[in-house]
Amino acid sequence: MGWKELFRQRIQLDILSGGHVLTDKHIPVPIRNASLVKGDKPGEVITELPFADKKRWHLARIEWAKSGQRSAGKAAGGAIAGTIVAGPLGGIAGAAVGGRRKDTSKAFVYLIGEDGVECKLHIHCDQKQYVMISAMLG
């Protein structure tokens, strides 16, 4: 591996489904993690998996669905803990901290292989990752 490859932008993917298309090897368990690396050409990306060969793709598009959820149980627990430690104002602060929104956003990443076939990955994807992957579209 040369210096150029070491400093390429890498995005860690948390794969929900579709990971099997990233390698030609038969892997008996679902593929849940991979890296997406910017290629040399506009729109070119390389997928890297542990114990598998790298594969080159053309990044066709990404569709992002922003979502999040709050945990009422954690908010209540934070309110109780805050009240015990710091009184009524601590309860308000504890509820705010305990009930923070958890990012559950997901995206579909569409990749076109060297054979011209389009494949789809479903991934966990926060806004930062979405922007980074979108920048690879070229």
XYZ file of C-alpha atoms in Angstrom:
138
model
C 0.000 0.000 0.000
C 1.443 3.365 -1.031
C 1.264 6.724 0.737
C -1.558 7.867 -1.503
C -3.815 5.018 -0.348
C -3.058 5.695 3.323
C -4.394 9.245 3.139
C -7.528 8.669 1.075
C -10.825 9.528 2.665
C -12.334 6.437 4.316
C -15.879 6.196 5.572
C -16.816 3.353 7.902
C -20.141 1.809 6.923
C -22.542 0.137 9.353
C -24.423 -2.110 6.918
C -28.008 -3.176 7.567
C -28.452 -5.191 4.364
C -26.881 -5.749 0.970
C -23.329 -6.303 2.208
C -23.068 -9.627 0.387
C -22.590 -7.786 -2.942
C -19.312 -6.247 -1.757
C -17.259 -9.403 -2.262
C -17.106 -12.367 -4.608
C -16.052 -14.640 -1.735
C -18.645 -16.750 0.027
C -18.884 -15.436 3.580
C -21.347 -17.450 5.706
C -22.326 -14.563 7.998
C -23.961 -11.249 7.050
C -21.481 -8.500 6.221
C -22.127 -5.639 8.664
C -18.976 -3.494 8.377
C -16.993 -2.139 5.456
C -15.037 0.934 4.449
C -15.888 3.146 1.502
C -12.803 4.800 0.007
C -12.716 7.571 -2.601
C -11.184 6.363 -5.865
C -8.968 8.188 -8.361
C -11.697 8.967 -10.897
C -14.792 11.131 -10.309
C -17.535 8.985 -8.772
C -15.228 5.999 -8.271
C -15.231 4.334 -4.849
C -13.502 1.269 -3.475
C -15.053 -1.000 -0.868
C -12.806 -2.664 1.675
C -13.842 -5.591 3.827
C -11.879 -7.572 6.387
C -10.566 -10.807 4.823
C -11.846 -9.952 1.336
C -10.529 -8.314 -1.814
C -11.075 -4.639 -2.525
C -13.710 -3.951 -5.134
C -14.103 -0.887 -7.378
C -17.497 0.692 -7.997
C -19.102 3.754 -9.506
C -21.132 5.587 -6.858
C -24.451 6.237 -8.627
C -26.420 7.977 -5.863
C -27.352 8.043 -2.193
C -30.839 8.407 -0.717
C -30.935 9.532 2.914
C -33.825 9.246 5.372
C -33.233 11.386 8.462
C -34.841 10.123 11.650
C -34.292 10.056 15.363
C -35.954 9.001 18.569
C -36.026 10.125 22.155
C -35.986 7.736 25.059
C -38.728 8.605 27.552
C -37.259 6.144 30.051
C -33.842 7.792 29.951
C -35.434 11.242 30.253
C -37.356 10.132 33.357
C -34.241 8.517 34.835
C -32.236 11.669 34.166
C -34.940 13.816 35.801
C -34.977 11.661 38.932
C -31.188 11.603 39.196
C -30.968 15.346 38.570
C -33.601 16.096 41.220
C -31.807 13.967 43.796
C -28.461 15.608 43.110
C -29.434 19.232 42.468
C -33.103 19.774 43.302
C -35.864 20.888 40.892
C -33.548 22.690 38.459
C -31.346 19.599 38.369
C -34.422 17.557 37.451
C -35.078 19.741 34.423
C -31.452 19.525 33.328
C -31.380 15.764 33.958
C -34.471 15.229 31.812
C -32.927 17.230 28.975
C -29.654 15.304 29.089
C -31.270 11.906 29.596
C -33.783 12.390 26.802
C -31.365 13.437 24.080
C -32.317 12.414 20.574
C -30.586 9.306 19.239
C -29.849 9.492 15.511
C -31.434 6.520 13.747
C -31.048 7.864 10.200
C -30.476 5.420 7.370
C -29.496 5.622 3.715
C -29.508 3.589 0.538
C -26.199 3.712 -1.342
C -26.398 2.681 -5.001
C -23.195 1.262 -6.487
C -22.571 0.182 -10.075
C -20.055 -2.640 -10.452
C -17.486 -3.062 -13.204
C -19.983 -5.409 -14.886
C -22.531 -2.565 -15.103
C -24.923 -4.082 -12.569
C -26.364 -1.719 -9.943
C -26.294 -2.891 -6.322
C -27.909 -1.337 -3.271
C -26.580 -1.092 0.301
C -28.824 -0.143 3.222
C -26.740 1.514 5.945
C -26.989 3.469 9.193
C -26.040 6.981 8.109
C -25.924 10.219 10.088
C -25.851 13.631 8.425
C -22.048 13.863 8.522
C -21.660 10.511 6.737
C -24.317 11.494 4.202
C -22.409 14.680 3.322
C -19.114 12.771 3.075
C -20.566 10.052 0.814
C -22.378 12.649 -1.318
C -19.063 14.446 -1.852
C -17.713 11.245 -3.465
C -20.350 11.341 -6.207
C -18.036 13.434 -8.372
